[in-house]
CSV table of C-alpha atoms in Angstrom, one decimal:
chain,number,residue,atom,x,y,z
A,1,MET,CA,0.0,0.0,0.0
A,2,LYS,CA,1.5,3.3,-1.1
A,3,LEU,CA,1.2,6.5,0.9
A,4,VAL,CA,2.7,9.9,0.6
A,5,ILE,CA,4.6,11.4,3.6
A,6,ARG,CA,5.1,15.2,3.7
A,7,VAL,CA,8.2,16.4,5.6
A,8,LYS,CA,9.0,20.1,6.1
A,9,LEU,CA,12.4,21.4,5.2
A,10,LEU,CA,14.1,24.0,7.5
A,11,PRO,CA,16.4,25.9,5.1
A,12,THR,CA,18.5,28.9,6.0
A,13,PRO,CA,17.8,32.0,3.9
A,14,GLU,CA,20.8,31.1,1.6
A,15,GLN,CA,19.5,27.6,1.2
A,16,ALA,CA,16.0,28.8,0.5
A,17,SER,CA,17.3,31.0,-2.2
A,18,ALA,CA,19.1,28.1,-3.8
A,19,LEU,CA,16.0,26.0,-3.7
A,20,GLN,CA,13.9,28.7,-5.2
A,21,ALA,CA,16.4,29.2,-8.0
A,22,THR,CA,16.3,25.5,-8.7
A,23,LEU,CA,12.5,25.3,-9.0
A,24,HIS,CA,12.5,28.4,-11.2
A,25,ALA,CA,15.2,26.9,-13.5
A,26,CYS,CA,13.5,23.5,-13.7
A,27,ASN,CA,10.1,24.9,-14.5
A,28,ALA,CA,11.5,27.4,-17.0
A,29,ALA,CA,13.2,24.4,-18.7
A,30,ALA,CA,9.9,22.5,-18.6
A,31,ASN,CA,8.2,25.3,-20.3
A,32,HIS,CA,10.8,25.2,-23.0
A,33,VAL,CA,10.4,21.5,-23.5
A,34,SER,CA,6.6,22.0,-23.5
A,35,HIS,CA,6.9,24.6,-26.3
A,36,ILE,CA,9.0,22.2,-28.4
A,37,ALA,CA,6.6,19.4,-27.8
A,38,PHE,CA,3.6,21.6,-28.8
A,39,THR,CA,5.2,23.0,-32.0
A,40,THR,CA,6.7,19.7,-33.2
A,41,GLY,CA,4.0,17.3,-32.0
A,42,THR,CA,6.7,15.2,-30.4
A,43,LYS,CA,5.4,14.3,-26.9
A,44,ARG,CA,7.1,11.1,-26.0
A,45,ASN,CA,9.8,11.0,-23.4
A,46,ARG,CA,12.6,9.5,-25.6
A,47,GLU,CA,12.0,11.7,-28.6
A,48,LEU,CA,11.8,14.8,-26.5
A,49,ARG,CA,15.0,13.9,-24.8
A,50,ALA,CA,16.8,13.7,-28.2
A,51,LEU,CA,15.5,17.2,-29.0
A,52,THR,CA,16.1,19.0,-25.7
A,53,TYR,CA,18.4,17.2,-23.4
A,54,THR,CA,21.7,19.0,-24.3
A,55,HIS,CA,20.1,22.4,-24.5
A,56,LEU,CA,18.6,22.0,-21.0
A,57,LYS,CA,22.0,21.2,-19.5
A,58,THR,CA,23.8,24.2,-21.1
A,59,ARG,CA,21.2,26.9,-20.9
A,60,TRP,CA,19.7,26.3,-17.4
A,61,SER,CA,22.7,24.5,-15.8
A,62,LEU,CA,20.7,21.4,-15.1
A,63,GLY,CA,22.4,18.2,-14.1
A,64,ALA,CA,21.9,15.1,-16.1
A,65,GLN,CA,19.3,13.6,-13.8
A,66,ALA,CA,17.5,16.9,-13.4
A,67,ALA,CA,17.2,17.4,-17.1
A,68,GLN,CA,15.8,14.0,-17.6
A,69,HIS,CA,13.2,14.5,-14.9
A,70,VAL,CA,12.2,17.8,-16.5
A,71,ILE,CA,11.6,16.1,-19.8
A,72,LYS,CA,9.8,13.2,-18.2
A,73,LYS,CA,7.6,15.6,-16.2
A,74,THR,CA,6.6,17.4,-19.5
A,75,ALA,CA,5.9,14.2,-21.3
A,76,ASP,CA,3.8,12.9,-18.4
A,77,ALA,CA,1.8,16.2,-18.4
A,78,TYR,CA,1.0,15.8,-22.1
A,79,ALA,CA,0.1,12.1,-21.6
A,80,ALA,CA,-2.3,13.1,-18.8
A,81,LEU,CA,-3.8,15.8,-21.1
A,82,THR,CA,-4.4,13.3,-23.9
A,83,GLY,CA,-6.1,10.9,-21.4
A,84,ASN,CA,-8.4,13.6,-20.2
A,85,LEU,CA,-9.3,14.7,-23.7
A,86,LYS,CA,-10.1,11.1,-24.7
A,87,ALA,CA,-12.2,10.6,-21.5
A,88,GLY,CA,-14.2,13.8,-22.2
A,89,ASN,CA,-13.1,15.4,-19.0
A,90,LEU,CA,-12.3,18.7,-20.8
A,91,GLY,CA,-15.5,19.0,-22.7
A,92,LYS,CA,-16.4,18.1,-26.3
A,93,PRO,CA,-14.1,18.9,-29.2
A,94,GLY,CA,-14.6,22.5,-30.2
A,95,SER,CA,-15.9,23.6,-26.8
A,96,LYS,CA,-14.3,26.6,-25.1
A,97,ARG,CA,-12.8,24.5,-22.4
A,98,PHE,CA,-11.4,22.0,-24.9
A,99,ARG,CA,-9.9,24.7,-27.1
A,100,ARG,CA,-8.3,26.4,-24.0
A,101,ALA,CA,-6.6,23.1,-23.2
A,102,THR,CA,-5.3,22.3,-26.7
A,103,GLU,CA,-4.6,25.6,-28.4
A,104,LYS,CA,-1.4,26.5,-26.5
A,105,PRO,CA,1.5,24.6,-24.8
A,106,ILE,CA,1.1,23.3,-21.3
A,107,ALA,CA,2.6,25.9,-18.9
A,108,PHE,CA,4.4,25.1,-15.6
A,109,ARG,CA,4.3,27.5,-12.7
A,110,PRO,CA,7.7,28.9,-11.5
A,111,GLN,CA,7.0,27.2,-8.1
A,112,GLY,CA,5.8,23.9,-9.6
A,113,ALA,CA,6.9,20.7,-8.0
A,114,GLN,CA,10.2,19.1,-9.1
A,115,PRO,CA,10.8,15.3,-8.8
A,116,TYR,CA,14.0,14.0,-7.3
A,117,ASP,CA,15.5,10.5,-7.4
A,118,ASP,CA,18.1,8.9,-5.1
A,119,ARG,CA,20.9,10.3,-7.2
A,120,MET,CA,19.7,13.8,-6.6
A,121,LEU,CA,18.5,13.4,-3.1
A,122,SER,CA,19.8,11.4,-0.1
A,123,TRP,CA,18.3,11.1,3.4
A,124,GLN,CA,20.2,11.1,6.7
A,125,MET,CA,17.4,10.0,8.9
A,126,PRO,CA,19.3,9.9,12.3
A,127,GLN,CA,20.5,13.4,11.7
A,128,ARG,CA,17.2,14.6,10.3
A,129,THR,CA,18.9,16.1,7.3
A,130,VAL,CA,19.0,15.6,3.5
A,131,SER,CA,21.6,16.2,0.8
A,132,ILE,CA,19.9,17.7,-2.3
A,133,TRP,CA,20.9,18.8,-5.7
A,134,THR,CA,20.4,22.5,-6.6
A,135,VAL,CA,21.5,24.7,-9.6
A,136,ALA,CA,24.0,26.2,-7.1
A,137,GLY,CA,25.6,22.8,-6.4
A,138,ARG,CA,25.0,20.0,-4.0
A,139,MET,CA,23.4,21.3,-0.7
A,140,LYS,CA,24.3,19.2,2.3
A,141,ARG,CA,22.9,19.0,5.9
A,142,LEU,CA,19.6,20.6,5.0
A,143,ALA,CA,17.4,20.0,8.1
A,144,PHE,CA,13.9,18.7,8.0
A,145,THR,CA,11.1,17.9,10.5
A,146,GLY,CA,7.8,16.1,10.6
A,147,GLU,CA,5.5,14.0,12.7
A,148,GLU,CA,7.5,11.3,14.5
A,149,SER,CA,5.3,8.4,13.4
A,150,GLN,CA,5.5,9.5,9.8
A,151,LEU,CA,9.2,9.9,9.9
A,152,LEU,CA,9.5,6.4,11.3
A,153,LEU,CA,7.5,5.1,8.3
A,154,LEU,CA,9.7,7.1,6.0
A,155,ALA,CA,12.9,5.6,7.5
A,156,HIS,CA,11.7,2.0,7.0
A,157,HIS,CA,9.5,2.0,3.9
A,158,ARG,CA,10.5,4.9,1.6
A,159,GLN,CA,10.4,3.9,-2.0
A,160,GLY,CA,10.8,5.8,-5.3
A,161,GLU,CA,11.1,9.5,-6.0
A,162,SER,CA,10.4,12.5,-3.9
A,163,ASP,CA,8.9,15.8,-5.0
A,164,LEU,CA,10.3,19.2,-3.9
A,165,ILE,CA,7.5,21.8,-3.5
A,166,SER,CA,7.1,25.3,-2.2
A,167,HIS,CA,3.9,26.5,-0.5
A,168,ASN,CA,3.4,29.9,1.1
A,169,GLY,CA,7.1,30.4,1.6
A,170,HIS,CA,7.6,27.0,3.2
A,171,TRP,CA,9.5,24.1,1.7
A,172,TYR,CA,8.4,20.5,1.7
A,173,LEU,CA,9.5,17.1,0.3
A,174,LEU,CA,6.7,14.6,-0.6
A,175,ALA,CA,8.1,11.1,-0.3
A,176,THR,CA,6.3,7.8,-1.2
A,177,VAL,CA,6.3,4.9,1.3
A,178,ASP,CA,5.2,1.4,0.4
A,179,LEU,CA,3.6,-0.2,3.5
A,180,PRO,CA,2.7,-3.9,3.9
A,181,GLU,CA,-1.0,-4.3,4.1
A,182,ASN,CA,-2.8,-5.9,7.0
A,183,PRO,CA,-5.0,-8.8,5.8
A,184,THR,CA,-8.6,-7.9,5.5
A,185,THR,CA,-10.9,-9.4,8.1
A,186,PRO,CA,-12.4,-12.4,6.3
A,187,ASP,CA,-15.5,-12.7,8.5
A,188,PRO,CA,-16.6,-9.3,9.9
A,189,ARG,CA,-19.2,-9.4,12.7
A,190,GLY,CA,-21.3,-6.9,10.8
A,191,PHE,CA,-20.9,-3.5,9.2
A,192,ILE,CA,-21.0,0.0,10.5
A,193,GLY,CA,-23.1,2.1,8.2
A,194,ILE,CA,-22.0,5.7,7.5
A,195,ASP,CA,-24.6,8.3,6.5
A,196,LEU,CA,-23.0,11.4,5.1
A,197,GLY,CA,-24.9,14.6,5.2
A,198,ILE,CA,-25.0,18.4,5.6
A,199,THR,CA,-26.4,18.9,9.1
A,200,ASN,CA,-24.5,15.9,10.4
A,201,ILE,CA,-21.3,15.3,8.4
A,202,ALA,CA,-21.2,11.6,9.3
A,203,THR,CA,-23.7,9.5,11.3
A,204,THR,CA,-22.7,5.9,12.2
A,205,SER,CA,-25.1,3.1,12.8
A,206,THR,CA,-23.5,2.7,16.3
A,207,GLY,CA,-25.0,6.0,17.3
A,208,HIS,CA,-22.2,8.5,16.8
A,209,ARG,CA,-23.1,11.8,15.1
A,210,HIS,CA,-20.4,14.1,13.9
A,211,SER,CA,-22.3,17.3,13.9
A,212,GLY,CA,-21.7,20.0,11.2
A,213,ARG,CA,-23.8,22.8,12.7
A,214,ARG,CA,-21.0,24.7,14.3
A,215,LEU,CA,-18.8,24.0,11.3
A,216,ASN,CA,-21.4,25.2,8.8
A,217,ARG,CA,-21.7,28.5,10.7
A,218,SER,CA,-18.0,29.0,10.4
A,219,ARG,CA,-18.1,28.2,6.7
A,220,GLN,CA,-20.9,30.6,6.2
A,221,ASN,CA,-18.8,33.3,7.9
A,222,ASP,CA,-15.9,32.3,5.7
A,223,ARG,CA,-18.0,32.6,2.5
A,224,ARG,CA,-19.4,36.0,3.6
A,225,ASN,CA,-15.8,37.3,4.3
A,226,ARG,CA,-14.6,35.8,1.0
A,227,ASP,CA,-17.4,37.6,-0.9
A,228,ASN,CA,-16.6,40.9,0.8
A,229,LEU,CA,-13.0,40.5,-0.2
A,230,ALA,CA,-13.8,39.6,-3.7
A,231,LYS,CA,-15.8,42.8,-4.1
A,232,LYS,CA,-12.8,45.0,-3.2
A,233,GLN,CA,-10.6,43.8,-6.1
A,234,THR,CA,-7.4,45.0,-4.4
A,235,ARG,CA,-4.1,43.2,-4.2
A,236,SER,CA,-4.4,43.1,-0.4
A,237,ALA,CA,-7.9,41.7,-0.6
A,238,LYS,CA,-6.7,39.0,-3.0
A,239,ARG,CA,-3.8,38.0,-0.7
A,240,ARG,CA,-6.1,37.8,2.3
A,241,ALA,CA,-8.7,35.8,0.3
A,242,LYS,CA,-6.0,33.3,-0.7
A,243,ARG,CA,-4.8,32.9,2.9
A,244,ARG,CA,-8.4,32.3,4.0
A,245,ALA,CA,-8.9,29.7,1.3
A,246,GLY,CA,-5.8,27.8,2.6
A,247,ARG,CA,-7.1,27.9,6.2
A,248,GLU,CA,-10.5,26.6,5.1
A,249,ALA,CA,-9.0,23.7,3.2
A,250,ARG,CA,-6.7,22.7,6.1
A,251,ARG,CA,-9.6,22.9,8.5
A,252,THR,CA,-11.7,20.7,6.3
A,253,ARG,CA,-8.9,18.2,5.9
A,254,ASP,CA,-8.2,18.1,9.6
A,255,ILE,CA,-11.9,17.4,10.4
A,256,ASN,CA,-12.1,14.7,7.8
A,257,HIS,CA,-9.0,13.0,9.2
A,258,LYS,CA,-10.5,13.0,12.7
A,259,ILE,CA,-13.9,11.7,11.6
A,260,SER,CA,-12.3,8.9,9.5
A,261,LYS,CA,-9.9,7.9,12.2
A,262,HIS,CA,-12.7,7.6,14.7
A,263,ILE,CA,-14.8,5.5,12.4
A,264,VAL,CA,-12.0,3.1,11.4
A,265,THR,CA,-10.8,2.7,15.0
A,266,GLU,CA,-14.3,1.8,16.1
A,267,ALA,CA,-14.7,-0.7,13.2
A,268,GLN,CA,-11.3,-2.3,14.0
A,269,ARG,CA,-12.0,-2.5,17.7
A,270,THR,CA,-15.4,-4.2,17.2
A,271,GLY,CA,-14.3,-6.5,14.3
A,272,ARG,CA,-16.8,-5.0,11.8
A,273,GLY,CA,-16.5,-3.6,8.3
A,274,ILE,CA,-17.6,-0.2,7.0
A,275,ALA,CA,-20.4,0.5,4.6
A,276,LEU,CA,-20.4,3.8,2.7
A,277,GLU,CA,-22.8,5.2,0.2
A,278,ASP,CA,-21.5,5.4,-3.4
A,279,LEU,CA,-21.8,9.2,-3.8
A,280,GLY,CA,-20.4,9.3,-7.3
A,281,GLY,CA,-22.4,12.0,-9.2
A,282,ILE,CA,-24.2,13.2,-6.1
A,283,ARG,CA,-24.0,16.8,-7.2
A,284,GLU,CA,-25.8,16.0,-10.5
A,285,ARG,CA,-28.4,13.8,-8.9
A,286,VAL,CA,-29.7,15.7,-5.9
A,287,ARG,CA,-32.0,18.6,-6.0
A,288,LEU,CA,-31.7,21.1,-3.1
A,289,LYS,CA,-32.9,24.5,-2.1
A,290,LYS,CA,-30.6,27.3,-3.0
A,291,PRO,CA,-29.2,27.9,0.6
A,292,GLN,CA,-28.2,24.2,0.8
A,293,ARG,CA,-26.4,24.0,-2.6
A,294,VAL,CA,-23.3,25.9,-1.6
A,295,THR,CA,-22.9,23.7,1.5
A,296,LEU,CA,-23.3,20.5,-0.5
A,297,HIS,CA,-21.0,21.6,-3.3
A,298,SER,CA,-18.2,22.9,-1.1
A,299,TRP,CA,-17.8,20.1,1.5
A,300,ALA,CA,-15.2,17.5,0.6
A,301,PHE,CA,-17.3,14.3,0.8
A,302,ALA,CA,-15.0,12.5,-1.6
A,303,GLN,CA,-12.0,13.4,0.6
A,304,LEU,CA,-13.7,12.0,3.7
A,305,GLY,CA,-14.6,8.8,1.8
A,306,ALA,CA,-11.0,8.4,0.6
A,307,PHE,CA,-9.6,9.0,4.1
A,308,ILE,CA,-11.9,6.3,5.5
A,309,ALA,CA,-11.0,3.9,2.7
A,310,TYR,CA,-7.2,4.2,3.0
A,311,LYS,CA,-7.3,4.1,6.8
A,312,ALA,CA,-9.5,1.0,6.7
A,313,ARG,CA,-7.1,-0.6,4.2
A,314,ARG,CA,-4.2,0.0,6.6
A,315,ALA,CA,-6.1,-1.5,9.5
A,316,GLY,CA,-7.4,-4.5,7.5
A,317,VAL,CA,-11.1,-3.4,7.8
A,318,PRO,CA,-13.3,-4.3,4.9
A,319,VAL,CA,-15.1,-1.5,3.1
A,320,VAL,CA,-18.1,-1.7,0.8
A,321,HIS,CA,-19.9,1.0,-1.2
A,322,VAL,CA,-23.7,0.6,-1.5
A,323,HIS,CA,-26.2,2.2,-3.8
A,324,PRO,CA,-27.5,5.4,-2.1
A,325,ALA,CA,-31.0,5.2,-3.6
A,326,TYR,CA,-33.8,5.7,-1.0
A,327,THR,CA,-31.6,5.2,2.0
A,328,SER,CA,-33.3,8.2,3.6
A,329,GLN,CA,-36.8,6.9,2.9
A,330,GLU,CA,-36.4,3.2,3.7
A,331,CYS,CA,-37.3,1.9,7.2
A,332,SER,CA,-34.4,0.0,8.8
A,333,ARG,CA,-36.9,-2.3,10.6
A,334,CYS,CA,-39.5,-3.3,8.0
A,335,HIS,CA,-37.7,-1.9,4.9
A,336,HIS,CA,-40.8,-0.1,3.7
A,337,VAL,CA,-39.9,2.8,1.3
A,338,ASP,CA,-42.1,5.9,1.3
A,339,LYS,CA,-41.3,9.5,0.7
A,340,ARG,CA,-43.7,10.4,3.6
A,341,ASN,CA,-41.5,8.4,6.0
A,342,ARG,CA,-39.5,11.7,6.4
A,343,PRO,CA,-42.0,14.2,7.8
A,344,THR,CA,-39.1,16.6,8.7
A,345,GLN,CA,-35.3,16.7,8.0
A,346,ALA,CA,-34.4,15.2,11.4
A,347,VAL,CA,-37.3,12.7,12.0
A,348,PHE,CA,-38.0,9.4,10.4
A,349,SER,CA,-41.4,7.9,11.0
A,350,CYS,CA,-42.3,4.7,9.2
A,351,ARG,CA,-45.8,4.8,7.7
A,352,ASN,CA,-46.0,1.0,7.6
A,353,CYS,CA,-44.7,-0.2,11.1
A,354,GLY,CA,-44.7,3.0,13.1
A,355,PHE,CA,-40.9,2.9,13.8
A,356,VAL,CA,-39.6,6.3,14.8
A,357,GLU,CA,-35.9,7.3,14.8
A,358,HIS,CA,-33.6,10.1,14.0
A,359,ALA,CA,-33.5,10.2,10.2
A,360,ASP,CA,-29.7,10.1,9.8
A,361,LEU,CA,-29.4,7.2,12.3
A,362,ASN,CA,-32.1,5.2,10.5
A,363,ALA,CA,-30.3,5.8,7.2
A,364,SER,CA,-27.0,4.6,8.6
A,365,HIS,CA,-28.8,1.3,9.7
A,366,VAL,CA,-30.1,0.9,6.2
A,367,ILE,CA,-26.6,1.4,4.8
A,368,ALA,CA,-25.2,-1.1,7.3
A,369,ASP,CA,-27.7,-3.7,6.2
A,370,ARG,CA,-27.0,-3.1,2.5
A,371,GLY,CA,-23.3,-3.4,3.2
A,372,TRP,CA,-23.7,-6.7,4.9
A,373,TRP,CA,-25.7,-8.1,1.9
A,374,MET,CA,-23.1,-6.8,-0.5
A,375,TRP,CA,-20.4,-8.5,1.5
A,376,VAL,CA,-22.3,-11.8,1.5
A,377,ARG,CA,-22.6,-11.6,-2.3
A,378,GLY,CA,-18.8,-10.9,-2.5
A,379,ALA,CA,-18.9,-7.3,-3.7
A,380,GLU,CA,-16.0,-5.9,-1.7
A,381,SER,CA,-15.1,-2.4,-2.8
A,382,GLN,CA,-11.8,-1.4,-4.2
A,383,VAL,CA,-9.9,1.1,-2.1
A,384,PRO,CA,-7.6,3.8,-3.7
A,385,ALA,CA,-4.0,2.8,-3.7
A,386,LEU,CA,-2.5,6.2,-3.1
A,387,THR,CA,-3.6,8.8,-0.6
A,388,LEU,CA,-1.9,11.9,0.9
A,389,ILE,CA,-1.1,12.0,4.5
A,390,ALA,CA,-1.4,15.7,5.4
């Protein structure tokens, strides 16, 4: 199982300048390669290398490995673009979005990430330092830090390349680790159903509700402040809006990590699996009142599901995804489905058997039942193989 560990570099001002110059040079070289690929139609790694390798080394003072990584990064970017075009992810041919993606070369930001292999980067884990290539020469004894448990994983399971990135003036290395997987529990004692929603972000069939009321108020305040800043159209307002957006994203990720950890820990402790709704395309399927649309479209439900999935995979907890149709209208006791079973947003009252329960809790029981039957039929879900640890 592959995970990505992020470690924070602690460069001196001189070291930070060298790192910044390196990223700028590598991405300027990538833009040059991209222009060659666009104008000549040559987008494969080997052919691009024949056209650009020598020029990259002389003009931008790139080392041999750095030049090859720049070329490969560009070729991979065009391969990803071709895949998205074929899949229709960028609209139909001739559409504005399609033309915008195909009428000019792919551009790389000056601060874009740069991959490093073991010839360009070496780790000294006991000293918490790295030796890294820069355009100013080999930089040794560059300190780094990180969460102790993640650094332990990095020391024992690191594999492959690492990416150098810069974010808000801070420097990071993203390193891949390959962890051995725990065997999935072959005979779970049942399933914990997870109902995802707006008022309650996640409700489990064991009775835990992760409320979103306080969070939604904070998000409403954030949206109001963001709108006010957008109206000003000044440089200062734009900088403040960007900082606020980063804080919102980090807060969302932190909450999703906490919720997913609690759910997976409970499932592991009780020997049960986890049943989630398959929410693919939820934004196109549901019809909500206008005040609810912003909340639905802005919360990272997919991120929460991915966090639950990869944590479950590490713990050996089975995960299934069930069809979400009528989970809010089906009675968990008699399985009668009726739109009138939901007289209010929070109350479920079965018209057939008279069973009354909190609506989200009833839906989580329905999801748990569906998860069990899917497991019996052998429909175990596939969990994503690569997820970021923030």
